[in-house]
Amino acid sequence: MARKKPGEGQTALVTGASMGIGVDLAECFAKDGYDLILTARSEAALNEVADRLAQKYKVKAATIALDLGQHGAGHRLADQIKSRGLAVDVLVNNAGYGIAGGLDGSDEAGQLGMIDLNVRALVELTHIYWPAMLANKRGGVLNVASTAAFQPGPLMAVYYASKAFVLSFSEALWREAQGTGVHVSCLCPGPTVSKFRERAGTGKTKLSRMGTPMSSASVADMGYGAFQKNQRVMITGTRNRILARLGPFLPRKALLNTVYDIQSPA
């Protein structure tokens, strides 16, 4: 008899699943037998990912294209999932974006949109699916934050603050879920090869010249492994872990000056 895979009989909803870390996280879950629900704005890209993973891993993969940054989009997504007779066991909150540069002169809609997608939509979806996870005593939430979560980020202030929220929220839920069988993990990547950097504009900063970015596949593998072990926080890479943990021990002004410097144009 073939050995049962860990995810058989469960479904993972992955947001931001059309590119980068989201695609690789979806593949990690599919490889372990989870059926998939993939969502992002690009329908064509989603369908391509879903078809490939369904064929490769013999799982079911549904797609729903929508913009989670719109108010109420989480509930619209949940309604579509329910109307298809699907359920969600694991929620992977990966959708998000950043904008490099100072707040002065920036686009207000873009800054508020970061809060809507990085924070509000993440909480909305978690709030929708959390009660069933606890009732079923399985599944869980994998949130994607960033090493930006560990300190304020001058010249990228809203993005850093949004990821600090994700980290704090995730750790609190991890404690609330103890003893229930529900897993909660927060994945905190450093610089990663993906289209995030292109959209955010971070490829032009001093930070982008410091070291070699990790591949999105290796980041996703570490995040998935942490989720399966119910590891509260996963910071990818030894250098990133050292820098993230060093922050609280530095004088606050020195920390702010350091982040300002590395977020400045190269």
Tab-separated table of C-alpha atoms in Angstrom:
chain	number	residue	atom	x	y	z
A	1	MET	CA	0.000	0.000	0.000
A	2	ALA	CA	1.315	3.444	-0.981
A	3	ARG	CA	2.262	5.632	1.944
A	4	LYS	CA	-0.254	8.423	2.546
A	5	LYS	CA	1.100	11.909	1.980
A	6	PRO	CA	0.736	14.472	4.801
A	7	GLY	CA	-1.655	16.657	2.844
A	8	GLU	CA	-3.993	14.061	1.387
A	9	GLY	CA	-7.607	14.972	2.063
A	10	GLN	CA	-6.728	18.618	2.766
A	11	THR	CA	-6.822	21.783	0.672
A	12	ALA	CA	-4.444	24.739	0.818
A	13	LEU	CA	-5.518	28.226	-0.269
A	14	VAL	CA	-2.489	30.172	-1.521
A	15	THR	CA	-2.751	33.904	-2.194
A	16	GLY	CA	-0.380	35.707	-4.530
A	17	ALA	CA	0.052	32.374	-6.289
A	18	SER	CA	0.831	33.561	-9.812
A	19	MET	CA	4.566	34.201	-9.360
A	20	GLY	CA	7.586	34.003	-7.076
A	21	ILE	CA	7.364	32.600	-3.564
A	22	GLY	CA	3.613	31.998	-3.927
A	23	VAL	CA	4.121	29.591	-6.831
A	24	ASP	CA	6.871	27.738	-5.003
A	25	LEU	CA	4.826	27.483	-1.806
A	26	ALA	CA	1.924	26.075	-3.814
A	27	GLU	CA	4.298	23.484	-5.252
A	28	CYS	CA	5.525	22.503	-1.784
A	29	PHE	CA	1.954	21.812	-0.679
A	30	ALA	CA	1.047	19.989	-3.910
A	31	LYS	CA	4.128	17.778	-3.597
A	32	ASP	CA	2.839	16.617	-0.210
A	33	GLY	CA	-0.606	15.784	-1.547
A	34	TYR	CA	-2.605	18.925	-0.724
A	35	ASP	CA	-5.243	20.009	-3.206
A	36	LEU	CA	-4.906	23.678	-4.089
A	37	ILE	CA	-6.953	26.827	-4.440
A	38	LEU	CA	-4.790	29.479	-6.062
A	39	THR	CA	-5.647	33.153	-6.182
A	40	ALA	CA	-4.013	36.293	-7.598
A	41	ARG	CA	-4.960	39.009	-10.061
A	42	SER	CA	-3.675	37.308	-13.230
A	43	GLU	CA	-6.034	34.578	-14.407
A	44	ALA	CA	-3.768	33.354	-17.206
A	45	ALA	CA	-0.748	32.977	-14.923
A	46	LEU	CA	-2.842	31.238	-12.268
A	47	ASN	CA	-4.230	28.729	-14.756
A	48	GLU	CA	-0.750	27.941	-16.012
A	49	VAL	CA	0.510	27.267	-12.478
A	50	ALA	CA	-2.573	25.213	-11.583
A	51	ASP	CA	-2.380	23.051	-14.692
A	52	ARG	CA	1.312	22.329	-14.187
A	53	LEU	CA	1.005	21.410	-10.511
A	54	ALA	CA	-2.155	19.339	-10.994
A	55	GLN	CA	-0.523	17.262	-13.714
A	56	LYS	CA	2.824	16.911	-11.956
A	57	TYR	CA	1.513	15.938	-8.510
A	58	LYS	CA	-1.909	14.456	-9.352
A	59	VAL	CA	-3.794	16.898	-7.131
A	60	LYS	CA	-6.800	19.115	-7.741
A	61	ALA	CA	-6.001	22.769	-8.363
A	62	ALA	CA	-8.717	25.413	-8.614
A	63	THR	CA	-8.065	29.041	-9.540
A	64	ILE	CA	-9.908	32.228	-8.628
A	65	ALA	CA	-8.633	35.491	-10.088
A	66	LEU	CA	-9.328	38.631	-8.069
A	67	ASP	CA	-7.611	41.558	-6.392
A	68	LEU	CA	-7.423	40.957	-2.645
A	69	GLY	CA	-6.424	44.563	-2.154
A	70	GLN	CA	-10.024	45.632	-2.749
A	71	HIS	CA	-12.151	45.977	0.359
A	72	GLY	CA	-14.335	42.918	0.880
A	73	ALA	CA	-12.359	40.810	-1.585
A	74	GLY	CA	-11.586	38.213	1.087
A	75	HIS	CA	-15.274	37.550	1.617
A	76	ARG	CA	-15.908	37.488	-2.139
A	77	LEU	CA	-13.132	34.925	-2.479
A	78	ALA	CA	-14.564	32.828	0.358
A	79	ASP	CA	-18.023	32.976	-1.226
A	80	GLN	CA	-16.645	31.698	-4.538
A	81	ILE	CA	-14.780	28.906	-2.770
A	82	LYS	CA	-17.935	27.876	-0.915
A	83	SER	CA	-20.062	28.029	-4.070
A	84	ARG	CA	-17.706	25.523	-5.711
A	85	GLY	CA	-18.160	23.120	-2.811
A	86	LEU	CA	-14.577	23.566	-1.652
A	87	ALA	CA	-13.179	23.929	1.856
A	88	VAL	CA	-9.935	25.436	3.143
A	89	ASP	CA	-7.741	23.566	5.626
A	90	VAL	CA	-4.556	25.609	5.249
A	91	LEU	CA	-4.375	29.317	4.469
A	92	VAL	CA	-1.160	30.662	2.948
A	93	ASN	CA	-1.214	34.464	3.118
A	94	ASN	CA	1.492	35.309	0.614
A	95	ALA	CA	-0.041	38.204	-1.363
A	96	GLY	CA	1.637	41.526	-0.724
A	97	TYR	CA	3.821	44.254	-2.154
A	98	GLY	CA	6.217	47.013	-1.153
A	99	ILE	CA	7.175	50.476	-2.381
A	100	ALA	CA	10.706	51.799	-1.910
A	101	GLY	CA	11.239	55.480	-1.156
A	102	GLY	CA	10.292	58.124	1.369
A	103	LEU	CA	6.702	58.863	2.327
A	104	ASP	CA	6.946	62.455	1.087
A	105	GLY	CA	5.982	62.614	-2.567
A	106	SER	CA	4.772	59.017	-2.674
A	107	ASP	CA	1.435	57.926	-4.079
A	108	GLU	CA	-1.161	57.825	-1.287
A	109	ALA	CA	-3.199	55.098	-2.981
A	110	GLY	CA	-0.139	52.897	-3.257
A	111	GLN	CA	0.759	53.365	0.402
A	112	LEU	CA	-2.773	52.645	1.617
A	113	GLY	CA	-3.004	49.743	-0.814
A	114	MET	CA	-0.071	48.111	0.963
A	115	ILE	CA	-2.021	48.202	4.205
A	116	ASP	CA	-5.126	46.849	2.469
A	117	LEU	CA	-3.307	43.886	0.929
A	118	ASN	CA	-0.462	43.169	3.355
A	119	VAL	CA	-2.563	43.574	6.501
A	120	ARG	CA	-6.326	43.905	6.054
A	121	ALA	CA	-6.809	41.112	3.511
A	122	LEU	CA	-4.548	38.797	5.517
A	123	VAL	CA	-6.589	39.354	8.684
A	124	GLU	CA	-9.877	39.096	6.780
A	125	LEU	CA	-9.062	35.687	5.317
A	126	THR	CA	-7.604	34.399	8.574
A	127	HIS	CA	-10.718	35.506	10.455
A	128	ILE	CA	-12.918	33.686	7.943
A	129	TYR	CA	-11.126	30.320	8.113
A	130	TRP	CA	-9.694	30.293	11.646
A	131	PRO	CA	-12.844	29.002	13.448
A	132	ALA	CA	-13.159	25.934	11.199
A	133	MET	CA	-9.475	25.112	11.638
A	134	LEU	CA	-9.843	25.138	15.406
A	135	ALA	CA	-13.066	23.114	15.234
A	136	ASN	CA	-11.444	20.515	12.939
A	137	LYS	CA	-8.215	20.479	14.991
A	138	ARG	CA	-6.024	20.491	11.883
A	139	GLY	CA	-4.643	22.721	9.153
A	140	GLY	CA	-3.395	26.190	9.937
A	141	VAL	CA	-2.020	29.468	8.659
A	142	LEU	CA	1.296	30.233	6.988
A	143	ASN	CA	1.860	33.994	6.762
A	144	VAL	CA	4.612	35.497	4.640
A	145	ALA	CA	6.225	38.522	6.297
A	146	SER	CA	9.836	39.652	5.800
A	147	THR	CA	13.013	40.401	7.696
A	148	ALA	CA	11.641	43.952	7.427
A	149	ALA	CA	9.303	42.941	10.266
A	150	PHE	CA	12.072	43.194	12.877
A	151	GLN	CA	12.766	46.942	12.728
A	152	PRO	CA	11.281	50.226	11.488
A	153	GLY	CA	12.079	50.994	7.853
A	154	PRO	CA	12.801	54.601	6.932
A	155	LEU	CA	12.511	55.013	3.138
A	156	MET	CA	10.079	52.075	3.102
A	157	ALA	CA	8.095	52.949	6.208
A	158	VAL	CA	4.653	51.521	5.434
A	159	TYR	CA	5.982	48.223	4.073
A	160	TYR	CA	8.185	47.579	7.114
A	161	ALA	CA	5.321	48.483	9.452
A	162	SER	CA	2.907	46.187	7.612
A	163	LYS	CA	5.281	43.247	7.954
A	164	ALA	CA	5.828	43.994	11.650
A	165	PHE	CA	2.059	43.634	12.024
A	166	VAL	CA	2.098	40.290	10.196
A	167	LEU	CA	4.845	38.953	12.463
A	168	SER	CA	3.137	40.110	15.666
A	169	PHE	CA	-0.252	38.795	14.538
A	170	SER	CA	1.210	35.429	13.561
A	171	GLU	CA	3.048	34.909	16.834
A	172	ALA	CA	-0.078	35.748	18.818
A	173	LEU	CA	-2.166	33.260	16.842
A	174	TRP	CA	0.528	30.604	17.276
A	175	ARG	CA	0.061	30.909	21.038
A	176	GLU	CA	-3.744	30.923	20.773
A	177	ALA	CA	-3.586	27.694	18.760
A	178	GLN	CA	-1.310	25.767	21.124
A	179	GLY	CA	-2.720	22.334	21.918
A	180	THR	CA	-5.381	22.507	19.185
A	181	GLY	CA	-3.544	20.699	16.387
A	182	VAL	CA	-3.642	23.880	14.274
A	183	HIS	CA	-0.272	25.150	13.016
A	184	VAL	CA	0.769	28.791	12.630
A	185	SER	CA	4.058	29.921	11.105
A	186	CYS	CA	5.433	33.230	9.904
A	187	LEU	CA	7.932	33.079	7.046
A	188	CYS	CA	10.369	36.012	7.069
A	189	PRO	CA	12.546	36.062	3.950
A	190	GLY	CA	15.368	38.476	3.305
A	191	PRO	CA	16.231	39.563	-0.247
A	192	THR	CA	14.779	36.964	-2.623
A	193	VAL	CA	14.921	36.522	-6.385
A	194	SER	CA	11.381	37.441	-7.464
A	195	LYS	CA	9.356	40.134	-9.194
A	196	PHE	CA	8.706	41.718	-5.795
A	197	ARG	CA	11.975	43.641	-6.053
A	198	GLU	CA	11.069	44.915	-9.517
A	199	ARG	CA	7.669	46.196	-8.369
A	200	ALA	CA	8.962	47.630	-5.103
A	201	GLY	CA	11.974	49.327	-6.660
A	202	THR	CA	14.327	47.834	-4.073
A	203	GLY	CA	16.711	46.685	-6.810
A	204	LYS	CA	18.073	50.248	-6.893
A	205	THR	CA	18.918	50.448	-3.182
A	206	LYS	CA	22.161	49.720	-1.337
A	207	LEU	CA	20.431	46.723	0.235
A	208	SER	CA	20.220	45.056	-3.172
A	209	ARG	CA	24.037	45.171	-3.447
A	210	MET	CA	24.554	43.406	-0.123
A	211	GLY	CA	25.013	39.686	-0.690
A	212	THR	CA	23.252	37.301	-3.036
A	213	PRO	CA	19.458	37.021	-2.900
A	214	MET	CA	18.028	33.594	-2.109
A	215	SER	CA	15.954	31.720	-4.679
A	216	SER	CA	12.200	31.776	-4.153
A	217	ALA	CA	12.168	27.962	-4.232
A	218	SER	CA	14.608	27.664	-1.316
A	219	VAL	CA	12.658	30.286	0.660
A	220	ALA	CA	9.412	28.399	0.030
A	221	ASP	CA	10.958	25.076	1.096
A	222	MET	CA	12.061	26.576	4.386
A	223	GLY	CA	8.680	28.166	4.988
A	224	TYR	CA	6.808	24.975	4.221
A	225	GLY	CA	9.080	22.937	6.474
A	226	ALA	CA	8.543	25.402	9.308
A	227	PHE	CA	4.773	25.206	8.884
A	228	GLN	CA	4.775	21.413	9.044
A	229	LYS	CA	6.798	21.547	12.273
A	230	ASN	CA	4.591	24.339	13.682
A	231	GLN	CA	7.688	26.523	13.990
A	232	ARG	CA	6.528	29.955	15.084
A	233	VAL	CA	8.931	32.036	12.947
A	234	MET	CA	11.220	31.102	10.056
A	235	ILE	CA	13.882	33.644	9.062
A	236	THR	CA	15.541	32.408	5.895
A	237	GLY	CA	19.326	32.315	5.796
A	238	THR	CA	21.943	32.489	8.554
A	239	ARG	CA	22.971	36.064	7.736
A	240	ASN	CA	19.361	37.225	7.762
A	241	ARG	CA	18.730	35.517	11.114
A	242	ILE	CA	21.745	37.196	12.690
A	243	LEU	CA	20.789	40.655	11.410
A	244	ALA	CA	17.134	40.283	12.390
A	245	ARG	CA	17.970	39.165	15.921
A	246	LEU	CA	20.642	41.835	16.329
A	247	GLY	CA	18.191	44.735	15.964
A	248	PRO	CA	16.819	44.825	19.547
A	249	PHE	CA	20.341	45.078	20.949
A	250	LEU	CA	21.317	48.135	18.920
A	251	PRO	CA	20.615	51.707	20.052
A	252	ARG	CA	17.374	52.696	18.326
A	253	LYS	CA	18.845	55.738	16.590
A	254	ALA	CA	21.746	53.691	15.241
A	255	LEU	CA	19.332	51.054	13.960
A	256	LEU	CA	17.212	53.674	12.196
A	257	ASN	CA	20.292	55.253	10.636
A	258	THR	CA	21.514	51.855	9.420
A	259	VAL	CA	18.200	50.953	7.783
A	260	TYR	CA	17.942	54.426	6.244
A	261	ASP	CA	21.400	53.968	4.747
A	262	ILE	CA	20.777	50.545	3.202
A	263	GLN	CA	17.387	51.647	1.822
A	264	SER	CA	18.988	54.679	0.144
A	265	PRO	CA	19.708	54.615	-3.603
A	266	ALA	CA	22.922	52.807	-4.447
